Amino acid sequence: MKRTFINKEKVQDIVKTYPTPFHLYDEKGIRENARRLNKAFSWNKGYKEYFAVKATPNPYILKILQEEGCGCDCSSYNELILSEAIGIKGEEIMFSSNDTPKEDFIKAKELGAIINLDDISHIDFLDEVAGIPKKICCRYNPGGVFKVSTDIMDNPGDAKYGFTKEQMLEGYKKLVDMGVEEFGIHSFLVSNAVTNEYYPMLARLLFELAVELRDKTGANITFINLSGGIGIPYKPDQEENDIEVIAQGVKKAYDEVLVPAGMGDVAIYTELGRYMLGPYGCVVSKVLHEKKTHKDYIGLDACAVDLMRPAMYGAYHHITVLGKEEDACNNLYDVTGSLCENNDKFAIDRKLPKIDIGDYLVIHDTGAHGYAMGYNYNGKLKSAELLLQEDGQVKMIRRAETAKDYFATFDFSDILKDIKY
């Protein structure tokens, strides 16, 4: 059974101030998880976690992670601005983007971020618009499929990201000639891997590539970025990853490949989003209606605007009916929002306890790629983000949108311009 970090009594207290729906984050859980990660990789002197800002772009969350020693992985101009706003600059920022506008490269260079190039053509483009820095990284895509044991985990050959092997060799030679003094290697091959084997396998692949690049191009490789991909168990029957086992698997590959090659001082970086925040956020919603037609539908005050993953990917998110955690799950429901789209469903044919109008439902594991993927279809407004602080108090870290926000970009009529709420 998946447990929540919030109970019915606490929600009843919160809604006296902040109405549902809202996103809620668990500060204690976030901090403890960051400390586990840093401890697991403490064997590497240069280890650094660059939190994937796109997963949860909220300055209060980023500040918590900064306090726990994390930097920021940014992929756009506005994510760079967000990082700058909380005092993260220089090599505390990893800038990894694709199809990159010149303004983004200019801002990244201005902040002193480590720039991670996605394509060999970006070498000349970056040189033209901002200049080549002394420290740079390139993203590798080996192509084909990526397997763990006999299971196909993902298909890098179909992904739009990264250099081929031949381009990595050509690009590093060119960058050496252009005066680059320090290099990194980056790769992201699998999303949400719920296995302890992924990172060690990726690490070995990149460590072997690092040795080859050094030997064939003369590049001084000082860090290897394993990026993201460590997943979380969205379903109750999935076993969570063991970060200690993962880190020791990476260390084994490091000791077997890099150390004998005289590269035992290479730093290891990660760019985790889902693993860092996913389990430590949830959507809290209230039941508005029950509809009985060909199926039994439970209608919430939340919708896909608040959590897009089920509609977009058919993704599973566990649901808890607060106050009924121990009740038998004998009722079959589709749990829906109010959008004019039939895919606006948080669950389909889900067995849950008997649900009544007015019940509060918790949708689990929304701390990453939850609020961040929201939108305004049907004129719906994005909900508030709240932080459950370590002392048990709740703080609003982003207010809910209003109609005034929704109409703010129009210059059409006084009716729209004069909205006060």
GROMACS .gro file of C-alpha atoms in nm:
model
  421
    1MET     CA    1   0.000   0.000   0.000
    2LYS     CA    2   0.128   0.346  -0.088
    3ARG     CA    3   0.110   0.590   0.202
    4THR     CA    4   0.070   0.966   0.182
    5PHE     CA    5   0.265   1.224   0.380
    6ILE     CA    6  -0.065   1.401   0.459
    7ASN     CA    7  -0.382   1.289   0.637
    8LYS     CA    8  -0.749   1.390   0.633
    9GLU     CA    9  -0.728   1.601   0.948
   10LYS     CA   10  -0.439   1.806   0.813
   11VAL     CA   11  -0.616   1.861   0.479
   12GLN     CA   12  -0.931   1.972   0.658
   13ASP     CA   13  -0.718   2.227   0.840
   14ILE     CA   14  -0.540   2.344   0.523
   15VAL     CA   15  -0.861   2.402   0.325
   16LYS     CA   16  -0.974   2.656   0.583
   17THR     CA   17  -0.713   2.884   0.423
   18TYR     CA   18  -0.634   2.733   0.083
   19PRO     CA   19  -0.919   2.577  -0.115
   20THR     CA   20  -0.870   2.264  -0.323
   21PRO     CA   21  -0.730   2.172  -0.562
   22PHE     CA   22  -0.368   2.238  -0.475
   23HIS     CA   23  -0.024   2.086  -0.512
   24LEU     CA   24   0.142   2.006  -0.181
   25TYR     CA   25   0.513   1.934  -0.123
   26ASP     CA   26   0.681   1.766   0.172
   27GLU     CA   27   0.990   1.964   0.281
   28LYS     CA   28   1.110   1.697   0.524
   29GLY     CA   29   1.096   1.426   0.259
   30ILE     CA   30   1.274   1.645   0.001
   31ARG     CA   31   1.561   1.725   0.236
   32GLU     CA   32   1.605   1.368   0.358
   33ASN     CA   33   1.612   1.236   0.001
   34ALA     CA   34   1.873   1.491  -0.108
   35ARG     CA   35   2.091   1.391   0.185
   36ARG     CA   36   2.059   1.022   0.095
   37LEU     CA   37   2.167   1.095  -0.260
   38ASN     CA   38   2.469   1.303  -0.158
   39LYS     CA   39   2.577   1.043   0.097
   40ALA     CA   40   2.546   0.761  -0.158
   41PHE     CA   41   2.781   0.938  -0.403
   42SER     CA   42   3.016   1.082  -0.139
   43TRP     CA   43   3.284   0.837  -0.258
   44ASN     CA   44   3.338   1.076  -0.551
   45LYS     CA   45   3.507   1.399  -0.436
   46GLY     CA   46   3.362   1.612  -0.714
   47TYR     CA   47   3.006   1.475  -0.707
   48LYS     CA   48   2.729   1.728  -0.774
   49GLU     CA   49   2.354   1.693  -0.823
   50TYR     CA   50   2.208   1.949  -1.066
   51PHE     CA   51   1.834   1.938  -1.004
   52ALA     CA   52   1.629   1.936  -1.326
   53VAL     CA   53   1.446   2.269  -1.292
   54LYS     CA   54   1.190   2.170  -1.557
   55ALA     CA   55   1.053   1.907  -1.317
   56THR     CA   56   0.947   2.156  -1.047
   57PRO     CA   57   1.025   2.517  -1.142
   58ASN     CA   58   0.949   2.683  -0.810
   59PRO     CA   59   1.209   2.906  -0.639
   60TYR     CA   60   1.111   2.788  -0.291
   61ILE     CA   61   1.177   2.427  -0.391
   62LEU     CA   62   1.502   2.521  -0.567
   63LYS     CA   63   1.615   2.708  -0.254
   64ILE     CA   64   1.559   2.401  -0.037
   65LEU     CA   65   1.768   2.193  -0.275
   66GLN     CA   66   2.037   2.462  -0.292
   67GLU     CA   67   2.060   2.445   0.087
   68GLU     CA   68   2.117   2.070   0.050
   69GLY     CA   69   2.409   2.126  -0.190
   70CYS     CA   70   2.232   2.093  -0.525
   71GLY     CA   71   2.281   2.307  -0.834
   72CYS     CA   72   2.038   2.362  -1.119
   73ASP     CA   73   2.001   2.187  -1.454
   74CYS     CA   74   1.843   2.447  -1.683
   75SER     CA   75   1.712   2.408  -2.037
   76SER     CA   76   1.576   2.754  -2.121
   77TYR     CA   77   1.623   3.127  -2.072
   78ASN     CA   78   1.354   3.150  -1.806
   79GLU     CA   79   1.494   2.856  -1.610
   80LEU     CA   80   1.829   3.037  -1.609
   81ILE     CA   81   1.656   3.350  -1.476
   82LEU     CA   82   1.485   3.143  -1.205
   83SER     CA   83   1.819   2.998  -1.095
   84GLU     CA   84   1.981   3.340  -1.096
   85ALA     CA   85   1.697   3.476  -0.881
   86ILE     CA   86   1.778   3.238  -0.595
   87GLY     CA   87   2.151   3.309  -0.616
   88ILE     CA   88   2.265   3.012  -0.825
   89LYS     CA   89   2.524   3.118  -1.083
   90GLY     CA   90   2.843   3.001  -1.249
   91GLU     CA   91   2.925   2.633  -1.244
   92GLU     CA   92   2.635   2.570  -1.007
   93ILE     CA   93   2.426   2.575  -1.330
   94MET     CA   94   2.435   2.312  -1.602
   95PHE     CA   95   2.270   2.441  -1.920
   96SER     CA   96   2.140   2.150  -2.130
   97SER     CA   97   1.906   2.244  -2.414
   98ASN     CA   98   1.831   2.157  -2.775
   99ASP     CA   99   1.731   2.364  -3.079
  100THR     CA  100   1.867   2.649  -2.867
  101PRO     CA  101   1.792   3.018  -2.938
  102LYS     CA  102   2.091   3.251  -2.930
  103GLU     CA  103   1.947   3.446  -2.635
  104ASP     CA  104   1.960   3.132  -2.421
  105PHE     CA  105   2.325   3.065  -2.501
  106ILE     CA  106   2.413   3.429  -2.435
  107LYS     CA  107   2.243   3.423  -2.095
  108ALA     CA  108   2.407   3.092  -2.001
  109LYS     CA  109   2.750   3.229  -2.094
  110GLU     CA  110   2.678   3.552  -1.904
  111LEU     CA  111   2.597   3.353  -1.589
  112GLY     CA  112   2.907   3.137  -1.628
  113ALA     CA  113   2.700   2.820  -1.654
  114ILE     CA  114   2.849   2.496  -1.782
  115ILE     CA  115   2.708   2.472  -2.135
  116ASN     CA  116   2.614   2.126  -2.260
  117LEU     CA  117   2.593   2.120  -2.640
  118ASP     CA  118   2.328   1.900  -2.802
  119ASP     CA  119   2.451   1.907  -3.164
  120ILE     CA  120   2.783   1.940  -3.343
  121SER     CA  121   2.652   2.238  -3.541
  122HIS     CA  122   2.604   2.422  -3.211
  123ILE     CA  123   2.982   2.455  -3.173
  124ASP     CA  124   2.999   2.717  -3.448
  125PHE     CA  125   2.663   2.867  -3.348
  126LEU     CA  126   2.775   2.916  -2.985
  127ASP     CA  127   3.108   3.057  -3.101
  128GLU     CA  128   2.927   3.309  -3.321
  129VAL     CA  129   2.666   3.428  -3.069
  130ALA     CA  130   2.848   3.409  -2.736
  131GLY     CA  131   3.196   3.264  -2.776
  132ILE     CA  132   3.332   2.925  -2.673
  133PRO     CA  133   3.398   2.897  -2.297
  134LYS     CA  134   3.705   2.731  -2.146
  135LYS     CA  135   3.489   2.455  -1.996
  136ILE     CA  136   3.221   2.280  -2.200
  137CYS     CA  137   3.021   1.959  -2.227
  138CYS     CA  138   2.867   1.763  -2.515
  139ARG     CA  139   2.568   1.529  -2.511
  140TYR     CA  140   2.618   1.176  -2.642
  141ASN     CA  141   2.357   0.958  -2.812
  142PRO     CA  142   2.483   0.605  -2.894
  143GLY     CA  143   2.180   0.528  -3.113
  144GLY     CA  144   2.010   0.190  -3.133
  145VAL     CA  145   1.821   0.057  -2.832
  146PHE     CA  146   1.931   0.054  -2.469
  147LYS     CA  147   1.885  -0.274  -2.285
  148VAL     CA  148   1.912  -0.370  -1.919
  149SER     CA  149   1.954  -0.747  -1.907
  150THR     CA  150   1.716  -0.860  -2.185
  151ASP     CA  151   1.465  -0.578  -2.140
  152ILE     CA  152   1.459  -0.288  -2.384
  153MET     CA  153   1.449   0.024  -2.167
  154ASP     CA  154   1.432   0.290  -2.439
  155ASN     CA  155   1.527   0.369  -2.798
  156PRO     CA  156   1.799   0.639  -2.813
  157GLY     CA  157   1.814   0.600  -3.191
  158ASP     CA  158   1.472   0.764  -3.217
  159ALA     CA  159   1.557   1.047  -2.975
  160LYS     CA  160   1.629   1.394  -3.109
  161TYR     CA  161   1.908   1.456  -2.859
  162GLY     CA  162   2.285   1.435  -2.874
  163PHE     CA  163   2.596   1.371  -3.086
  164THR     CA  164   2.677   1.043  -3.257
  165LYS     CA  165   3.003   0.869  -3.163
  166GLU     CA  166   3.177   1.002  -3.475
  167GLN     CA  167   3.050   1.355  -3.403
  168MET     CA  168   3.179   1.336  -3.045
  169LEU     CA  169   3.530   1.259  -3.174
  170GLU     CA  170   3.514   1.531  -3.440
  171GLY     CA  171   3.358   1.784  -3.203
  172TYR     CA  172   3.609   1.733  -2.921
  173LYS     CA  173   3.902   1.766  -3.162
  174LYS     CA  174   3.756   2.091  -3.290
  175LEU     CA  175   3.690   2.226  -2.940
  176VAL     CA  176   4.044   2.139  -2.830
  177ASP     CA  177   4.173   2.341  -3.125
  178MET     CA  178   3.941   2.628  -3.024
  179GLY     CA  179   4.106   2.648  -2.683
  180VAL     CA  180   3.870   2.456  -2.456
  181GLU     CA  181   4.058   2.348  -2.144
  182GLU     CA  182   3.805   2.127  -1.963
  183PHE     CA  183   3.546   1.887  -2.102
  184GLY     CA  184   3.248   1.695  -1.976
  185ILE     CA  185   3.039   1.415  -2.124
  186HIS     CA  186   2.662   1.398  -2.083
  187SER     CA  187   2.401   1.140  -2.183
  188PHE     CA  188   2.036   1.065  -2.112
  189LEU     CA  189   1.914   0.734  -2.250
  190VAL     CA  190   1.624   0.616  -2.034
  191SER     CA  191   1.334   0.788  -1.859
  192ASN     CA  192   1.197   0.669  -1.524
  193ALA     CA  193   1.409   0.353  -1.495
  194VAL     CA  194   1.284   0.157  -1.195
  195THR     CA  195   1.593  -0.063  -1.177
  196ASN     CA  196   1.925  -0.038  -0.996
  197GLU     CA  197   2.110  -0.145  -1.311
  198TYR     CA  198   2.054   0.157  -1.538
  199TYR     CA  199   2.300   0.410  -1.394
  200PRO     CA  200   2.592   0.163  -1.358
  201MET     CA  201   2.544   0.049  -1.720
  202LEU     CA  202   2.525   0.407  -1.848
  203ALA     CA  203   2.826   0.501  -1.637
  204ARG     CA  204   3.041   0.223  -1.781
  205LEU     CA  205   2.943   0.325  -2.135
  206LEU     CA  206   3.037   0.689  -2.069
  207PHE     CA  207   3.356   0.602  -1.880
  208GLU     CA  208   3.479   0.395  -2.174
  209LEU     CA  209   3.389   0.678  -2.409
  210ALA     CA  210   3.578   0.925  -2.189
  211VAL     CA  211   3.897   0.722  -2.211
  212GLU     CA  212   3.861   0.694  -2.589
  213LEU     CA  213   3.796   1.065  -2.633
  214ARG     CA  214   4.094   1.157  -2.420
  215ASP     CA  215   4.322   0.921  -2.608
  216LYS     CA  216   4.206   1.018  -2.957
  217THR     CA  217   4.146   1.393  -2.918
  218GLY     CA  218   4.362   1.502  -2.624
  219ALA     CA  219   4.055   1.641  -2.445
  220ASN     CA  220   4.099   1.701  -2.073
  221ILE     CA  221   3.782   1.537  -1.940
  222THR     CA  222   3.709   1.654  -1.585
  223PHE     CA  223   3.347   1.545  -1.532
  224ILE     CA  224   3.089   1.296  -1.654
  225ASN     CA  225   2.720   1.380  -1.622
  226LEU     CA  226   2.493   1.077  -1.588
  227SER     CA  227   2.193   1.309  -1.625
  228GLY     CA  228   1.854   1.180  -1.504
  229GLY     CA  229   1.655   0.866  -1.562
  230ILE     CA  230   1.642   0.717  -1.213
  231GLY     CA  231   1.272   0.657  -1.168
  232ILE     CA  232   1.019   0.618  -0.890
  233PRO     CA  233   0.763   0.345  -0.821
  234TYR     CA  234   0.435   0.501  -0.931
  235LYS     CA  235   0.252   0.171  -0.881
  236PRO     CA  236   0.214   0.005  -0.539
  237ASP     CA  237   0.363  -0.325  -0.660
  238GLN     CA  238   0.683  -0.164  -0.791
  239GLU     CA  239   0.999  -0.180  -0.581
  240GLU     CA  240   1.177   0.152  -0.539
  241ASN     CA  241   1.534   0.204  -0.651
  242ASP     CA  242   1.810   0.170  -0.391
  243ILE     CA  243   2.032   0.474  -0.437
  244GLU     CA  244   2.313   0.316  -0.232
  245VAL     CA  245   2.321   0.011  -0.459
  246ILE     CA  246   2.309   0.236  -0.766
  247ALA     CA  247   2.595   0.456  -0.642
  248GLN     CA  248   2.810   0.153  -0.560
  249GLY     CA  249   2.741   0.013  -0.907
  250VAL     CA  250   2.867   0.339  -1.058
  251LYS     CA  251   3.173   0.326  -0.830
  252LYS     CA  252   3.253  -0.027  -0.947
  253ALA     CA  253   3.251   0.085  -1.311
  254TYR     CA  254   3.457   0.394  -1.216
  255ASP     CA  255   3.720   0.181  -1.041
  256GLU     CA  256   3.735  -0.068  -1.327
  257VAL     CA  257   3.747   0.179  -1.619
  258LEU     CA  258   3.857   0.528  -1.519
  259VAL     CA  259   4.102   0.460  -1.236
  260PRO     CA  260   4.327   0.223  -1.438
  261ALA     CA  261   4.324   0.479  -1.721
  262GLY     CA  262   4.463   0.747  -1.490
  263MET     CA  263   4.130   0.932  -1.473
  264GLY     CA  264   4.050   0.872  -1.108
  265ASP     CA  265   3.989   1.242  -1.043
  266VAL     CA  266   3.692   1.277  -1.282
  267ALA     CA  267   3.384   1.423  -1.110
  268ILE     CA  268   3.043   1.259  -1.136
  269TYR     CA  269   2.737   1.478  -1.190
  270THR     CA  270   2.368   1.388  -1.196
  271GLU     CA  271   2.057   1.577  -1.311
  272LEU     CA  272   1.770   1.414  -1.129
  273GLY     CA  273   1.419   1.558  -1.126
  274ARG     CA  274   1.162   1.284  -1.078
  275TYR     CA  275   1.377   1.096  -0.825
  276MET     CA  276   1.439   1.414  -0.623
  277LEU     CA  277   1.082   1.546  -0.608
  278GLY     CA  278   0.829   1.299  -0.747
  279PRO     CA  279   0.728   1.115  -0.428
  280TYR     CA  280   0.736   1.434  -0.221
  281GLY     CA  281   0.449   1.610  -0.395
  282CYS     CA  282   0.080   1.533  -0.440
  283VAL     CA  283  -0.238   1.688  -0.573
  284VAL     CA  284  -0.516   1.726  -0.318
  285SER     CA  285  -0.863   1.746  -0.469
  286LYS     CA  286  -1.225   1.739  -0.356
  287VAL     CA  287  -1.501   1.523  -0.500
  288LEU     CA  288  -1.770   1.738  -0.662
  289HIS     CA  289  -1.993   1.487  -0.839
  290GLU     CA  290  -2.066   1.122  -0.897
  291LYS     CA  291  -2.209   1.025  -1.234
  292LYS     CA  292  -2.360   0.683  -1.307
  293THR     CA  293  -2.408   0.599  -1.675
  294HIS     CA  294  -2.231   0.320  -1.860
  295LYS     CA  295  -1.963   0.352  -1.595
  296ASP     CA  296  -1.931   0.505  -1.250
  297TYR     CA  297  -1.752   0.841  -1.270
  298ILE     CA  298  -1.610   1.044  -0.984
  299GLY     CA  299  -1.571   1.414  -1.076
  300LEU     CA  300  -1.302   1.618  -0.900
  301ASP     CA  301  -1.234   1.990  -0.872
  302ALA     CA  302  -0.890   1.913  -1.022
  303CYS     CA  303  -0.841   1.832  -1.390
  304ALA     CA  304  -0.563   1.767  -1.641
  305VAL     CA  305  -0.465   2.134  -1.607
  306ASP     CA  306  -0.335   2.037  -1.261
  307LEU     CA  307  -0.179   1.704  -1.365
  308MET     CA  308  -0.131   1.634  -1.733
  309ARG     CA  309   0.061   1.304  -1.721
  310PRO     CA  310  -0.240   1.065  -1.711
  311ALA     CA  311  -0.405   1.241  -2.006
  312MET     CA  312  -0.084   1.281  -2.204
  313TYR     CA  313   0.084   0.945  -2.142
  314GLY     CA  314  -0.182   0.727  -1.984
  315ALA     CA  315   0.046   0.741  -1.681
  316TYR     CA  316  -0.053   0.570  -1.356
  317HIS     CA  317  -0.079   0.781  -1.041
  318HIS     CA  318  -0.195   0.613  -0.724
  319ILE     CA  319  -0.500   0.761  -0.550
  320THR     CA  320  -0.582   0.762  -0.179
  321VAL     CA  321  -0.925   0.852  -0.044
  322LEU     CA  322  -0.840   1.034   0.278
  323GLY     CA  323  -0.999   0.887   0.586
  324LYS     CA  324  -1.071   0.560   0.402
  325GLU     CA  325  -0.715   0.425   0.377
  326GLU     CA  326  -0.809   0.097   0.547
  327ASP     CA  327  -1.140   0.048   0.365
  328ALA     CA  328  -1.178  -0.231   0.110
  329CYS     CA  329  -1.131  -0.124  -0.254
  330ASN     CA  330  -1.452  -0.280  -0.383
  331ASN     CA  331  -1.574  -0.004  -0.611
  332LEU     CA  332  -1.473   0.050  -0.974
  333TYR     CA  333  -1.442   0.413  -1.083
  334ASP     CA  334  -1.316   0.642  -1.354
  335VAL     CA  335  -1.179   0.947  -1.170
  336THR     CA  336  -1.215   1.253  -1.391
  337GLY     CA  337  -1.175   1.626  -1.425
  338SER     CA  338  -1.404   1.874  -1.597
  339LEU     CA  339  -1.223   1.940  -1.927
  340CYS     CA  340  -1.404   1.894  -2.255
  341GLU     CA  341  -1.170   1.607  -2.342
  342ASN     CA  342  -1.239   1.240  -2.272
  343ASN     CA  343  -0.876   1.179  -2.175
  344ASP     CA  344  -0.916   1.409  -1.872
  345LYS     CA  345  -0.907   1.111  -1.637
  346PHE     CA  346  -0.678   1.054  -1.342
  347ALA     CA  347  -0.775   0.687  -1.325
  348ILE     CA  348  -0.969   0.444  -1.543
  349ASP     CA  349  -1.142   0.138  -1.400
  350ARG     CA  350  -0.962   0.193  -1.069
  351LYS     CA  351  -1.070  -0.008  -0.765
  352LEU     CA  352  -1.114   0.230  -0.474
  353PRO     CA  353  -1.309   0.251  -0.149
  354LYS     CA  354  -1.666   0.378  -0.167
  355ILE     CA  355  -1.632   0.748  -0.254
  356ASP     CA  356  -1.877   1.014  -0.141
  357ILE     CA  357  -1.926   1.370  -0.259
  358GLY     CA  358  -1.707   1.594  -0.042
  359ASP     CA  359  -1.433   1.335   0.008
  360TYR     CA  360  -1.074   1.449  -0.034
  361LEU     CA  361  -0.854   1.252  -0.274
  362VAL     CA  362  -0.476   1.255  -0.283
  363ILE     CA  363  -0.312   1.187  -0.620
  364HIS     CA  364   0.036   1.058  -0.543
  365ASP     CA  365   0.382   1.125  -0.688
  366THR     CA  366   0.315   1.459  -0.855
  367GLY     CA  367   0.616   1.643  -0.712
  368ALA     CA  368   0.793   1.633  -1.049
  369HIS     CA  369   0.636   1.702  -1.389
  370GLY     CA  370   0.309   1.783  -1.214
  371TYR     CA  371   0.240   2.155  -1.182
  372ALA     CA  372   0.517   2.222  -1.434
  373MET     CA  373   0.327   2.061  -1.722
  374GLY     CA  374   0.001   2.243  -1.651
  375TYR     CA  375  -0.178   2.456  -1.908
  376ASN     CA  376  -0.496   2.663  -1.951
  377TYR     CA  377  -0.716   2.465  -2.187
  378ASN     CA  378  -1.090   2.540  -2.152
  379GLY     CA  379  -0.993   2.858  -1.970
  380LYS     CA  380  -0.908   2.657  -1.661
  381LEU     CA  381  -0.673   2.811  -1.408
  382LYS     CA  382  -0.368   2.650  -1.250
  383SER     CA  383  -0.396   2.579  -0.880
  384ALA     CA  384  -0.177   2.688  -0.590
  385GLU     CA  385   0.144   2.522  -0.475
  386LEU     CA  386   0.182   2.472  -0.100
  387LEU     CA  387   0.476   2.356   0.111
  388LEU     CA  388   0.432   2.136   0.418
  389GLN     CA  389   0.725   2.266   0.619
  390GLU     CA  390   0.934   2.060   0.856
  391ASP     CA  391   0.762   2.219   1.157
  392GLY     CA  392   0.419   2.109   1.029
  393GLN     CA  393   0.312   2.454   0.914
  394VAL     CA  394   0.186   2.505   0.558
  395LYS     CA  395   0.317   2.786   0.341
  396MET     CA  396   0.186   2.901   0.005
  397ILE     CA  397   0.479   2.900  -0.241
  398ARG     CA  398   0.276   2.990  -0.550
  399ARG     CA  399  -0.073   3.135  -0.545
  400ALA     CA  400  -0.350   2.997  -0.760
  401GLU     CA  401  -0.407   3.170  -1.093
  402THR     CA  402  -0.699   3.409  -1.129
  403ALA     CA  403  -0.911   3.521  -1.421
  404LYS     CA  404  -0.706   3.842  -1.420
  405ASP     CA  405  -0.393   3.634  -1.487
  406TYR     CA  406  -0.564   3.446  -1.768
  407PHE     CA  407  -0.672   3.764  -1.950
  408ALA     CA  408  -0.353   3.964  -1.875
  409THR     CA  409  -0.196   3.909  -2.218
  410PHE     CA  410  -0.497   4.042  -2.412
  411ASP     CA  411  -0.532   4.402  -2.521
  412PHE     CA  412  -0.888   4.375  -2.652
  413SER     CA  413  -1.152   4.545  -2.443
  414ASP     CA  414  -1.203   4.723  -2.115
  415ILE     CA  415  -1.404   4.426  -1.992
  416LEU     CA  416  -1.097   4.205  -2.004
  417LYS     CA  417  -0.851   4.474  -1.892
  418ASP     CA  418  -1.054   4.574  -1.586
  419ILE     CA  419  -1.099   4.230  -1.431
  420LYS     CA  420  -1.001   4.257  -1.064
  421TYR     CA  421  -0.988   3.891  -0.958
   0.00000   0.00000   0.00000
